[in-house]
Short mmCIF file of C-alpha atoms in Angstrom, two decimals:
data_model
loop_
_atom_site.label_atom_id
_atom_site.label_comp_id
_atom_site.label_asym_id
_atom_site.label_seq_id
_atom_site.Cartn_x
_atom_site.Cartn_y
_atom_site.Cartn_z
CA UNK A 14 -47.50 66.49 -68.38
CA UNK A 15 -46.80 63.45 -70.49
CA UNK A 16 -43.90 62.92 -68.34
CA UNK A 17 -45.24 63.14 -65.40
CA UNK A 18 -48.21 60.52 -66.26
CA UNK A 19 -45.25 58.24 -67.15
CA UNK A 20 -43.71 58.75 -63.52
CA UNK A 21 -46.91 58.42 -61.81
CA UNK A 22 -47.71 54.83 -63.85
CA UNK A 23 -44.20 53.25 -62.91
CA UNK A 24 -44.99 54.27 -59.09
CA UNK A 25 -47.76 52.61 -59.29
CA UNK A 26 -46.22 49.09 -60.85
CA UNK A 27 -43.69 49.17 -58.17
CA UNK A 28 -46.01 49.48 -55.56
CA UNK A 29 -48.27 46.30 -56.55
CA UNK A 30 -45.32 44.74 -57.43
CA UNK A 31 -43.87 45.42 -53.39
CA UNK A 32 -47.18 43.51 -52.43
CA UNK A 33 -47.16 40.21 -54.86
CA UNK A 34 -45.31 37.17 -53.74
CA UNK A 35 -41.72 36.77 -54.29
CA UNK A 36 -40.49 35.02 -57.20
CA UNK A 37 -37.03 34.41 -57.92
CA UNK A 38 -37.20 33.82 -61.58
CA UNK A 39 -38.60 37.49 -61.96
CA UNK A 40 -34.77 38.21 -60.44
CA UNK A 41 -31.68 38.79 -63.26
CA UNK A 42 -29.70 35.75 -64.19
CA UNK A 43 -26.80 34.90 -62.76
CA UNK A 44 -27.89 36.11 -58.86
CA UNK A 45 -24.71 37.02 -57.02
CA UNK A 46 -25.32 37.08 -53.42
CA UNK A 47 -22.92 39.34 -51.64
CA UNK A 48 -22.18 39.13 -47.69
CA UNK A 49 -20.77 41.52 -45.36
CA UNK A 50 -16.75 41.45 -45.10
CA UNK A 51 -16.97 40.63 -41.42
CA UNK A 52 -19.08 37.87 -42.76
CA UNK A 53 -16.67 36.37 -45.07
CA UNK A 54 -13.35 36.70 -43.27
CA UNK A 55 -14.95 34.69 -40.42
CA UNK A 56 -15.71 32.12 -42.61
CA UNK A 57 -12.30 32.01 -44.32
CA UNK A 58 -10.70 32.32 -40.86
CA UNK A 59 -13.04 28.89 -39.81
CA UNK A 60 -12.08 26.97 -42.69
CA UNK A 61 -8.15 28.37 -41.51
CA UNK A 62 -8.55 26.84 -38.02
CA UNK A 63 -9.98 23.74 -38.99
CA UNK A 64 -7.21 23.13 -41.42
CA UNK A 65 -4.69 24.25 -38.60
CA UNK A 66 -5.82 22.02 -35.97
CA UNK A 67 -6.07 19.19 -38.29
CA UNK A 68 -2.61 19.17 -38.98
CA UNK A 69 -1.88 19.73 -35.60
CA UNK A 70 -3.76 16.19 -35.15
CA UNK A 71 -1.96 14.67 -38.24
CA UNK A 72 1.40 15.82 -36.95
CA UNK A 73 0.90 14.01 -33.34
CA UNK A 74 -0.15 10.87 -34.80
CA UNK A 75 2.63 10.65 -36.63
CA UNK A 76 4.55 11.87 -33.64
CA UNK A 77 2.61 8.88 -31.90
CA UNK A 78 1.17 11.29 -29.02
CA UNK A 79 -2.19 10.48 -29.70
CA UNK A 80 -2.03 6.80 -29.52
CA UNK A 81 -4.62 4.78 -28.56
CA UNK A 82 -7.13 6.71 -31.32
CA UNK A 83 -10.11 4.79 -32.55
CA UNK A 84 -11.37 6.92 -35.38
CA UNK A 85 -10.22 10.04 -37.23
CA UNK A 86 -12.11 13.61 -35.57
CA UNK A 87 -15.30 14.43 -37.31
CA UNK A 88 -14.34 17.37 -38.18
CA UNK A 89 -10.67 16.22 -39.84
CA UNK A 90 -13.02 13.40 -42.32
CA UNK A 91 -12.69 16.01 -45.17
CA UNK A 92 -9.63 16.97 -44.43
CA UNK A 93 -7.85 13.60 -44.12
CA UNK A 94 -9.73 12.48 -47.60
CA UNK A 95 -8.30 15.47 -49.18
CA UNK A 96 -4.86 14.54 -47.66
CA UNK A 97 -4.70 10.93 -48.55
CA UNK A 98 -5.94 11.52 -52.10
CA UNK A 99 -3.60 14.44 -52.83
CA UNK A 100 -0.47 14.86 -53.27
CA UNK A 101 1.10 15.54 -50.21
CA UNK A 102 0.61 11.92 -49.42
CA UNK A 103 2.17 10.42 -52.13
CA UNK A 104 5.42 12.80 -51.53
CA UNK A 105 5.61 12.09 -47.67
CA UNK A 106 5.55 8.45 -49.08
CA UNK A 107 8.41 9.38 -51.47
CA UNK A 108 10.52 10.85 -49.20
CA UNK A 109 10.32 7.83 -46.33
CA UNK A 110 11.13 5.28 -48.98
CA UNK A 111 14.18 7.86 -50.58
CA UNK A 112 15.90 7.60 -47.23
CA UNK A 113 15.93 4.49 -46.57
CA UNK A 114 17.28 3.67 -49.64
CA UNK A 115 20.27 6.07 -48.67
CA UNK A 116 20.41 4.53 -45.30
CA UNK A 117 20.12 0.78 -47.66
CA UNK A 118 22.96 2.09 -49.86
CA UNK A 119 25.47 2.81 -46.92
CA UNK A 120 25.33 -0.71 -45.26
CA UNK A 121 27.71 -3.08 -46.23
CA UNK A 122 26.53 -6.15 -46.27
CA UNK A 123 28.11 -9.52 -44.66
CA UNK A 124 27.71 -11.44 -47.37
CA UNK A 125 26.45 -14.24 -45.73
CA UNK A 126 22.54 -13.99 -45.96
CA UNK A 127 21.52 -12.60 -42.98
CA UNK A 128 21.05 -8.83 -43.43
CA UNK A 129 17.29 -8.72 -43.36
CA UNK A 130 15.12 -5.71 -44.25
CA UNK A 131 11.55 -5.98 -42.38
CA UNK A 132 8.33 -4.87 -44.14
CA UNK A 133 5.09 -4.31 -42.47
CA UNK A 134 2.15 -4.89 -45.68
CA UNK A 135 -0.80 -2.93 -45.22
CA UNK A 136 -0.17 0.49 -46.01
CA UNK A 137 3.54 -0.22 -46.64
CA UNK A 138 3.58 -2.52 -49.62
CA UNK A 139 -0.01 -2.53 -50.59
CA UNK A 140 -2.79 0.40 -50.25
CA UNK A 141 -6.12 0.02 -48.68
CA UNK A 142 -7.39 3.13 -50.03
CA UNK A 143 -9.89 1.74 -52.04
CA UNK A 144 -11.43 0.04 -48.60
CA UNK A 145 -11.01 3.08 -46.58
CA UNK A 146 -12.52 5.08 -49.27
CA UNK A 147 -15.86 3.38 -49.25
CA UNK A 148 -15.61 3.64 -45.54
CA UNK A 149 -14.84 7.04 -44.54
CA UNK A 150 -10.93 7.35 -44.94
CA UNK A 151 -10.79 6.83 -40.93
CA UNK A 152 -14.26 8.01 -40.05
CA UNK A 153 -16.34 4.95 -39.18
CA UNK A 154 -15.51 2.19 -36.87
CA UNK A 155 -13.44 -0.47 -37.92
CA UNK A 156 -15.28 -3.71 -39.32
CA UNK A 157 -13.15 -6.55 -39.26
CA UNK A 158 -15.41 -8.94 -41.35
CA UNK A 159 -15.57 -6.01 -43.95
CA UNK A 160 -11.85 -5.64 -44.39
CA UNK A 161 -11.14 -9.33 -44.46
CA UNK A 162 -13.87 -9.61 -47.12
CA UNK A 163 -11.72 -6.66 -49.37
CA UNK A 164 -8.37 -8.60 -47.89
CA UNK A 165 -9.57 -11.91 -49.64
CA UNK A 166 -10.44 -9.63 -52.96
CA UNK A 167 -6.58 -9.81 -52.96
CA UNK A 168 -6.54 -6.20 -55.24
CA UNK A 169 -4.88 -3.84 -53.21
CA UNK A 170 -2.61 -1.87 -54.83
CA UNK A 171 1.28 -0.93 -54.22
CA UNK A 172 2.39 1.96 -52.92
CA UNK A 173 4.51 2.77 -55.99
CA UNK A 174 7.82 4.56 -53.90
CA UNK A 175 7.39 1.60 -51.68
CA UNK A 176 7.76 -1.17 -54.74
CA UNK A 177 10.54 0.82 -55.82
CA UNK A 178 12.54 0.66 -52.50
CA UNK A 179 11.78 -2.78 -52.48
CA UNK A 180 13.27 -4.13 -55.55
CA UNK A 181 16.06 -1.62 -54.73
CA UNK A 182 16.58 -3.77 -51.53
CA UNK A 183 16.54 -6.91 -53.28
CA UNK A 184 19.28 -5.47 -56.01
CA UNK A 185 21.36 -4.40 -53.19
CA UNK A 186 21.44 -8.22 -51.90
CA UNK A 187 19.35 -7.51 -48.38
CA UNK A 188 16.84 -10.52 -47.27
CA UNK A 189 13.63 -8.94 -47.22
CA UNK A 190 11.18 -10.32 -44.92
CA UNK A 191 7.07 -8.95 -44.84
CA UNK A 192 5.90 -8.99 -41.18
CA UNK A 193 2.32 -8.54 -41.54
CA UNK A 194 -0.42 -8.47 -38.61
CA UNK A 195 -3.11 -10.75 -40.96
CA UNK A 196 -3.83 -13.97 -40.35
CA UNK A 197 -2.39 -17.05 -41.15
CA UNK A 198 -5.64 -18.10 -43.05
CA UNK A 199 -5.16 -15.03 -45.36
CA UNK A 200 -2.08 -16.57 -46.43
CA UNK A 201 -2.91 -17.44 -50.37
CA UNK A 202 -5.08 -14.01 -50.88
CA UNK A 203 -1.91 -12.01 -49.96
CA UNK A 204 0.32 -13.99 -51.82
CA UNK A 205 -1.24 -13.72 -54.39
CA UNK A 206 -2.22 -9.63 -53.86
CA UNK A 207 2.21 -9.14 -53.18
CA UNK A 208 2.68 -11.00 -56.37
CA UNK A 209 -0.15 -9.15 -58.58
CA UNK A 210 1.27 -5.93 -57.25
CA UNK A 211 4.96 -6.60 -57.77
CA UNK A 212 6.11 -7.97 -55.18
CA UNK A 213 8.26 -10.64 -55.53
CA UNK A 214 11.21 -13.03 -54.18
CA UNK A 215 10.76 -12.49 -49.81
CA UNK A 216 12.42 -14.80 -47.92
CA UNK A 217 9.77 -15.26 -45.44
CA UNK A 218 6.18 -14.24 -44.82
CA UNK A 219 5.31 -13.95 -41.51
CA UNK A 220 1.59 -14.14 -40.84
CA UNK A 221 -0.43 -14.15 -37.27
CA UNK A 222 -0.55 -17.61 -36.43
CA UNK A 223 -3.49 -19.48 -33.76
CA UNK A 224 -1.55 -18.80 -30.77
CA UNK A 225 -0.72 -14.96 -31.62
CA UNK A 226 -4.17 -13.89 -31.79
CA UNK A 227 -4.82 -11.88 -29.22
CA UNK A 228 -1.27 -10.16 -29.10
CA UNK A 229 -1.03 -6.92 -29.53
CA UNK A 230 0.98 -5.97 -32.58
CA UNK A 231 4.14 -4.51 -30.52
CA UNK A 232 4.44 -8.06 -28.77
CA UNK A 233 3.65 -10.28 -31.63
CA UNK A 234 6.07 -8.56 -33.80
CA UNK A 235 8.16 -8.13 -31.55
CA UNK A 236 8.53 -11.95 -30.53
CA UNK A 237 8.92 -12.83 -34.30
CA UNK A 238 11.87 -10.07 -34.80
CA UNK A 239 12.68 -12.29 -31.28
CA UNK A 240 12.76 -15.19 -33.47
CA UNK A 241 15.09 -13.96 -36.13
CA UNK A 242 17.33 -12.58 -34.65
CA UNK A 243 17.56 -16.20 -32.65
CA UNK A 244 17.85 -18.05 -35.80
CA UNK A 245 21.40 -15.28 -36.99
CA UNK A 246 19.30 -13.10 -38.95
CA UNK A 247 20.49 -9.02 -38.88
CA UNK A 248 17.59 -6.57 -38.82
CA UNK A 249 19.05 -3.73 -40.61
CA UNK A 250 15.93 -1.88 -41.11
CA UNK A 251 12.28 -1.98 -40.46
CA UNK A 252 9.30 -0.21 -42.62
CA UNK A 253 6.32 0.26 -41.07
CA UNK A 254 3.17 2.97 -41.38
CA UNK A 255 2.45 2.55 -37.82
CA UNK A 256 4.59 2.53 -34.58
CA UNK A 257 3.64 -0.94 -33.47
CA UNK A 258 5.22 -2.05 -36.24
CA UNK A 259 8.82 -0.52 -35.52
CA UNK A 260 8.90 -0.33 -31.31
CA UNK A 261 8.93 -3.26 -28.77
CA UNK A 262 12.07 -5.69 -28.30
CA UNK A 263 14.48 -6.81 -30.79
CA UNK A 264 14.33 -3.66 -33.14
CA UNK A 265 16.27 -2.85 -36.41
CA UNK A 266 19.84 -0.78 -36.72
CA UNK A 267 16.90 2.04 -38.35
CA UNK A 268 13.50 2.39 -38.66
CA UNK A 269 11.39 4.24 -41.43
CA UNK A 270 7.39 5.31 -40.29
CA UNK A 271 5.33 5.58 -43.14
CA UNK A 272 2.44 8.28 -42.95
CA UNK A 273 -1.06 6.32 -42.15
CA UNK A 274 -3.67 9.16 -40.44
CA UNK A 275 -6.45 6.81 -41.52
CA UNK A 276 -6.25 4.36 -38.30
CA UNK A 277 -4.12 3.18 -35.28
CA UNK A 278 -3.09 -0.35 -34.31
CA UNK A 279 -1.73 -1.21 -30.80
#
């Protein structure tokens, strides 16, 4: 009997507990929530085709397929942060400025001062990553007055494999010349940026004068590699991290396209 009593009084508290409100600190600590398998593979297999088509999209930039692109897909923001933050940028970086330098090392110079090596700056030489961080890595629209606001900061820092190349270049006895798409105005700030970062002994910096504004970048830099070239100089080889700054007229003997899924310039 005294059994039964004890059955028939839990019954009872289970019942009026079925009919209070729910609380979830009456529940066991830690709650694990467990979904279906179907549920769970579908997500895993989402998260899989995202990733897949984003570096489908990475790949044809680089490819240049996708050109003219304003801003990164939605849907790639996360994806491109990740990439530009990890590791697998810095190594693509690595291996873009390693051969070159084995391309560098198997040209014999003439001797004479006129083997030139061409360097694009942003996102060659110095990193805007700490702009493009506070700005969606790609995802917003460019601001012009923005970035020349962080441009006259003058703090960029180097990409570290391409510092290394470049002093490399300058051992080796090439003329290094820095091609760069800002303006002539911004002339002191990236001086002084190259120099804080390591940069050191160019030959020339080439900036966008009055009359080039308005150019696209394949014709502007195209018409100072014109210029060169005009003046005796050898354009051995060309680094750029976007196409504009390696096609057009007047090109180098080889050309080295850093990785750059963050934007796209004409």
């Amino acid at each position: 009997m005294g059994f039964l009593r004890s059955f028939s009084l839990l019954c009872l508290i289970s019942v009026a507990l079925a009919h209070e409100a729910f609380d979830s600190h009456l529940l066991p600590r830690p709650l694990i929530l467990e979904f279906p398998e179907g549920v769970v593979n579908q997500v895993k297999e989402l998260d899989g085709e995202i990733k897949l088509r984003c570096d489908s999209w990475r790949f044809n930039v680089e490819a240049n397929n996708l050109n003219p692109w304003k801003r990164i897909p939605e849907s790639c923001s996360e994806y491109v942060k990740q990439y530009v933050t990890g590791r697998a940028y810095q190594l693509e970086l690595e291996i873009a400025s390693n051969e070159a330098q084995v391309f560098a090392k198997t040209v014999k110079l003439v001797g004479d001062g006129k083997d030139v090596w061409v360097f694009d700056i942003d996102e060659t030489l110095l990193s805007n990553l700490p702009y493009y961080t506070d700005h969606g890595y790609g995802s917003e629209n460019f601001k012009p007055d923005e970035f020349d606001n962080w441009v006259e900061k003058a703090t960029a820092p180097p990409l570290q494999p391409s510092l290394e190349f470049y002093k490399e270049l300058l051992d080796l006895g090439f003329k290094l010349v820095l091609l760069t798409g800002r303006s002539e105005k911004q002339r002191e700030c990236t001086t002084r940026n190259l120099i804080n970062a390591g940069f050191y002994d160019w030959d020339r910096l080439i900036l966008r004068r009055d009359d080039d504004q308005g150019k696209s970048a394949i014709l502007y830099k195209s018409e100072k590699r014109s210029e060169m070239e005009n003046e005796g100089l050898r354009i051995i080889g060309n680094s750029g991290d976007q196409w504009s700054d390696l096609l057009g007229t007047s090109v180098s003997v080889r050309s080295f396209k850093l990785p750059n899924p963050m934007y796209y310039i004409s």
